[in-house]
């Protein structure tokens, strides 16, 4: 007990001094994160803080007098390999494949030493890789990763002590002290960042610790305890994956769409966002510890999970994408214009046309080439229809010329008198 306290204090002081030295080294060598793009810090900041955390943790644990045990030794070697991978990634960004290969190999080594069955071992390897990268994603705001890491490490140290894993408990306490020493210069405004070296190392140690402390427990309580202890990292990973899926953005390209960024959008300060994440991690850690000790059952974690799910749903509605995704912009050059299929365009053109000769639709005047072609077609059809009608009705007879009728000549008075006389003689009883 006394050695654990001394080791924790030494790790705190050593990491604080190492963080200052590494910061100065980063400024002189140019190992800094420069502002711009998705990086919102105002000035170039070194990202070599992980070296101080790894060096402080490994130095205190390996130079002490407390026995670590074979499992913790394998865990330290595997975590060292992951930290080296992160440092190389800080110097020159690597692809996804080499990172997954190294992380999977390190996880296999830890699981093999733990003595799990093959089926449980496969699940444990996947879990370790997932949690390692989820803690890497949390490192996106000043103090966020440090606070969550300290709270989770202390909770897992209690679980390891209850299981009799003194070496693992010592490692977790020293890691929590190292992260606390790093937080002295990572709190807002941060003067140094953790980088992939420190975030991957911390995430790997915590992920392996969650598996080791639950080895031999019942499957359902063990699985619920694993989720409760790492609820912040899982929630952030799920939220980012859903948001980028809905927005059509690539999943493996960083952005300002994590929980800490969304909390800033709704009005929280940078330290306030870190405190919210730390409080959520504390609630999950307490739930996991009480379930590990047998005081609570699996249903006790239901309120925590519902609250976290409701918070993620609310944060998912916060607008964080000011511009469309690059791949979406390339696929749709006319952003905001509704897409129409070729069939619908033709139907619209036919509907907008006017009827020409012989009932044939003519295209809208705005398309002169199509209109002229359809007008000629209509004229040809009209002439053909007229010829067909003439053929069906037969030839018409030619009209006969009309002869002019003789016009009556005006009669003289004598002739008119004779005509009246003849009329009286022919018609008896007529009055004169």
XYZ file of C-alpha atoms in Angstrom, residues 50-399:
350
model
C 2.439 11.037 -25.084
C 6.178 10.515 -24.745
C 6.086 11.980 -21.239
C 3.107 9.827 -20.187
C 4.624 6.613 -21.559
C 8.091 7.327 -20.159
C 6.771 8.277 -16.730
C 4.500 5.227 -16.478
C 6.998 2.642 -17.692
C 9.893 4.085 -15.656
C 8.037 4.046 -12.346
C 6.455 0.626 -12.868
C 9.568 -1.155 -14.138
C 12.058 0.278 -11.622
C 10.028 -0.495 -8.505
C 10.209 -3.361 -6.052
C 6.614 -4.577 -6.323
C 6.096 -7.758 -8.392
C 4.079 -7.131 -11.536
C 3.323 -10.676 -12.596
C 3.720 -12.251 -16.049
C 0.430 -10.906 -17.384
C 1.313 -7.294 -16.576
C 4.771 -7.688 -18.119
C 3.238 -8.875 -21.397
C 0.743 -6.016 -21.209
C 3.536 -3.475 -20.778
C 5.494 -4.867 -23.748
C 2.403 -4.873 -25.975
C 1.469 -1.347 -24.842
C 5.014 -0.218 -25.626
C 4.648 -1.521 -29.181
C 1.351 0.355 -29.567
C 2.964 3.529 -28.176
C 5.791 3.203 -30.700
C 3.198 2.863 -33.449
C 1.515 6.044 -32.239
C 4.803 7.945 -32.140
C 5.574 6.953 -35.730
C 2.070 8.049 -36.676
C 2.710 11.421 -35.018
C 5.871 11.865 -37.076
C 4.358 10.633 -40.330
C 0.683 9.653 -40.539
C 0.178 5.970 -41.276
C -2.700 4.262 -42.980
C -5.425 2.243 -41.319
C -3.971 -1.151 -42.215
C -0.612 -0.903 -40.378
C -2.327 0.481 -37.304
C -4.853 -2.344 -37.195
C -2.151 -4.952 -37.745
C 0.004 -3.724 -34.852
C -2.955 -3.223 -32.514
C -4.371 -6.635 -33.305
C -1.013 -8.340 -32.773
C -0.537 -6.616 -29.418
C -4.079 -7.542 -28.337
C -3.528 -11.178 -29.333
C -0.406 -11.315 -27.159
C -2.284 -10.003 -24.097
C -5.293 -12.278 -24.632
C -3.031 -15.296 -25.165
C -1.309 -14.638 -21.841
C -4.654 -14.261 -20.056
C -5.712 -17.829 -20.855
C -9.117 -17.099 -22.406
C -10.876 -19.645 -24.602
C -10.588 -19.181 -28.383
C -14.140 -17.867 -28.790
C -13.828 -15.450 -25.881
C -10.323 -14.543 -27.031
C -11.531 -13.462 -30.474
C -14.187 -11.244 -28.911
C -11.628 -9.844 -26.481
C -9.202 -8.952 -29.294
C -11.936 -7.098 -31.175
C -12.944 -5.303 -28.008
C -9.379 -4.184 -27.237
C -8.862 -2.807 -30.752
C -12.209 -0.979 -30.619
C -11.615 0.646 -27.236
C -8.025 1.575 -28.113
C -9.184 3.568 -31.115
C -12.202 5.017 -29.304
C -9.913 6.557 -26.663
C -7.783 7.883 -29.486
C -10.881 9.647 -30.846
C -11.634 11.276 -27.486
C -8.362 13.200 -27.696
C -9.939 16.097 -29.626
C -10.305 18.815 -26.963
C -8.146 20.272 -24.230
C -8.265 18.091 -21.125
C -10.924 15.672 -22.396
C -8.734 12.613 -22.835
C -6.816 13.236 -19.598
C -9.920 13.546 -17.410
C -11.653 10.479 -18.870
C -8.426 8.449 -18.676
C -7.776 9.328 -15.026
C -11.312 8.452 -13.905
C -11.395 5.175 -15.849
C -7.928 4.103 -14.676
C -8.789 4.663 -10.997
C -12.030 2.696 -11.319
C -10.257 -0.205 -13.008
C -7.560 -0.110 -10.316
C -10.272 -0.742 -7.704
C -11.593 -3.674 -9.741
C -8.081 -5.115 -10.171
C -7.383 -4.800 -6.447
C -10.629 -6.631 -5.690
C -9.528 -9.450 -8.036
C -6.120 -9.709 -6.348
C -4.255 -8.351 -9.392
C -1.864 -6.106 -7.472
C 0.513 -5.598 -10.376
C -2.296 -4.459 -12.684
C -3.715 -2.205 -9.974
C -0.292 -0.586 -9.538
C 0.051 -0.043 -13.276
C -3.366 1.618 -13.455
C -2.657 3.899 -10.483
C 0.664 4.977 -11.979
C -1.027 5.624 -15.326
C -3.676 7.783 -13.630
C -0.917 9.771 -11.873
C 0.987 10.220 -15.144
C -2.124 11.525 -16.897
C -2.726 13.924 -14.014
C 0.803 15.294 -14.372
C 0.210 15.714 -18.085
C -3.080 17.559 -17.420
C -1.194 20.368 -15.710
C -0.167 21.566 -19.171
C -2.992 20.110 -21.237
C -5.826 21.957 -19.498
C -7.339 24.789 -21.495
C -5.573 26.622 -23.010
C -3.408 23.602 -23.747
C 0.316 24.088 -24.197
C 0.902 20.503 -25.345
C -1.204 17.709 -26.814
C -1.157 14.000 -26.037
C -0.792 12.829 -29.626
C -1.404 9.329 -30.961
C 1.495 7.978 -28.917
C -0.148 8.804 -25.597
C -3.786 8.245 -26.581
C -3.173 4.825 -28.119
C -1.016 3.765 -25.166
C -3.656 4.864 -22.646
C -6.519 3.342 -24.588
C -4.712 0.032 -25.028
C -3.813 -0.290 -21.324
C -7.375 0.545 -20.220
C -8.946 -1.789 -22.798
C -6.732 -4.706 -21.741
C -7.438 -3.954 -18.069
C -11.212 -4.161 -18.645
C -10.749 -7.621 -20.171
C -8.367 -8.888 -17.476
C -10.498 -7.803 -14.504
C -13.610 -9.467 -15.974
C -11.937 -12.757 -16.895
C -13.819 -15.621 -15.249
C -17.026 -13.616 -14.619
C -20.484 -14.369 -15.968
C -20.935 -13.322 -19.622
C -23.874 -10.927 -19.196
C -22.640 -8.996 -16.123
C -19.132 -8.961 -17.570
C -20.289 -7.534 -20.906
C -22.442 -4.879 -19.240
C -19.544 -3.968 -16.949
C -17.203 -3.587 -19.941
C -19.613 -1.170 -21.621
C -20.211 0.812 -18.423
C -16.504 1.318 -17.733
C -15.851 2.600 -21.269
C -19.191 4.300 -21.953
C -17.697 7.665 -22.989
C -15.406 6.238 -25.662
C -18.114 3.994 -27.059
C -20.693 6.791 -27.116
C -18.340 9.139 -28.953
C -17.433 6.480 -31.523
C -21.062 5.541 -32.203
C -22.128 9.185 -32.437
C -19.399 10.068 -34.927
C -20.084 6.971 -37.042
C -23.829 7.699 -37.242
C -23.331 11.386 -37.998
C -20.839 10.779 -40.800
C -22.974 8.000 -42.223
C -26.005 10.260 -42.393
C -24.009 13.139 -43.892
C -22.308 10.926 -46.478
C -18.838 11.658 -45.147
C -15.923 9.203 -44.922
C -15.625 7.493 -41.548
C -11.826 7.509 -41.299
C -11.198 11.222 -41.894
C -11.138 13.411 -38.795
C -13.506 16.283 -38.206
C -15.076 18.568 -35.615
C -18.107 16.347 -35.023
C -17.238 14.637 -31.735
C -19.091 15.014 -28.442
C -16.754 17.742 -27.183
C -17.202 19.754 -30.385
C -20.989 19.436 -30.226
C -21.006 20.546 -26.597
C -19.083 23.639 -27.680
C -21.715 24.304 -30.322
C -24.534 24.337 -27.772
C -22.744 26.791 -25.491
C -20.286 24.878 -23.284
C -16.764 26.144 -22.807
C -13.748 23.940 -23.480
C -13.212 23.161 -19.768
C -16.965 22.660 -19.392
C -17.004 20.045 -22.142
C -14.117 18.225 -20.472
C -15.970 18.276 -17.139
C -19.131 16.856 -18.749
C -17.152 13.998 -20.285
C -15.395 13.378 -16.974
C -18.689 13.310 -15.066
C -20.151 10.823 -17.545
C -17.045 8.658 -17.241
C -17.337 8.840 -13.441
C -20.955 7.663 -13.548
C -20.022 4.774 -15.835
C -17.001 3.855 -13.710
C -19.012 3.790 -10.478
C -21.651 1.619 -12.157
C -19.006 -0.763 -13.462
C -17.223 -1.013 -10.106
C -20.435 -1.714 -8.172
C -21.449 -4.341 -10.720
C -17.979 -5.889 -10.507
C -18.253 -6.116 -6.724
C -21.695 -7.742 -6.998
C -23.589 -4.894 -5.336
C -25.613 -4.123 -8.469
C -27.038 -6.330 -11.174
C -26.952 -5.765 -14.934
C -30.268 -3.885 -14.873
C -28.694 -1.178 -12.702
C -26.785 0.062 -15.748
C -29.995 0.629 -17.736
C -30.598 4.226 -16.493
C -27.005 5.134 -17.385
C -27.299 3.692 -20.867
C -30.653 5.405 -21.484
C -29.293 8.752 -20.321
C -26.214 8.444 -22.537
C -28.347 7.378 -25.509
C -30.684 10.346 -24.998
C -27.743 12.718 -24.783
C -26.210 11.311 -27.963
C -29.547 11.616 -29.785
C -29.828 15.254 -28.730
C -26.243 16.006 -29.751
C -26.778 14.253 -33.069
C -29.252 16.988 -33.998
C -26.647 19.714 -33.490
C -25.408 21.079 -36.792
C -21.648 20.615 -37.129
C -21.172 20.330 -40.912
C -21.098 23.815 -42.445
C -20.121 22.589 -45.896
C -21.082 19.489 -47.903
C -18.775 16.496 -47.938
C -15.999 16.605 -50.577
C -17.057 13.361 -52.240
C -20.694 14.477 -52.351
C -19.714 17.780 -53.958
C -17.818 15.941 -56.659
C -20.732 13.661 -57.444
C -23.333 16.475 -57.582
C -21.871 19.581 -59.239
C -25.198 21.504 -59.046
C -25.723 21.533 -55.288
C -29.271 22.358 -54.269
C -30.818 21.605 -57.710
C -33.208 18.642 -57.655
C -32.047 15.705 -59.697
C -34.348 14.495 -62.487
C -34.093 11.310 -64.429
C -33.944 11.287 -68.202
C -37.387 9.704 -68.394
C -38.999 12.356 -66.212
C -37.331 15.084 -68.302
C -38.798 13.680 -71.522
C -42.253 13.422 -69.974
C -42.018 17.000 -68.791
C -40.960 18.134 -72.268
C -43.884 16.299 -73.884
C -46.294 17.701 -71.310
C -45.051 21.257 -71.883
C -45.435 21.031 -75.652
C -48.367 22.194 -77.823
C -50.357 20.259 -80.354
C -49.525 20.750 -83.983
C -51.054 19.481 -87.195
C -52.703 16.056 -87.207
C -52.701 16.003 -83.383
C -48.908 15.588 -83.081
C -47.312 17.261 -80.056
C -44.709 19.854 -80.875
C -41.847 20.569 -78.480
C -41.685 23.758 -76.461
C -40.323 26.757 -78.404
C -37.291 26.857 -76.128
C -35.892 23.812 -77.963
C -35.684 25.039 -81.630
C -33.994 21.949 -83.039
C -36.565 19.573 -81.614
C -39.425 21.912 -82.574
C -38.353 22.170 -86.219
C -37.898 18.424 -86.519
C -41.317 17.700 -85.038
C -42.958 20.404 -87.209
C -41.604 18.800 -90.376
C -42.796 15.429 -89.161
C -46.278 16.843 -88.533
C -46.421 18.382 -92.023
C -45.443 15.097 -93.661
C -48.086 13.230 -91.659
C -50.732 15.799 -92.568
C -50.000 15.483 -96.293
C -50.061 11.702 -96.047
C -53.389 11.765 -94.238
C -54.907 14.071 -96.855
C -53.740 11.815 -99.697
C -55.174 8.746 -97.965
C -58.566 10.439 -97.541
C -58.685 11.425 -101.213
C -57.910 7.885 -102.326
C -60.608 6.365 -100.128
C -63.446 8.659 -101.384
C -62.745 8.092 -105.120
C -62.380 10.625 -108.010
C -64.882 13.505 -108.080
C -66.808 14.328 -111.377
C -65.822 17.512 -113.062
C -68.508 20.239 -112.773
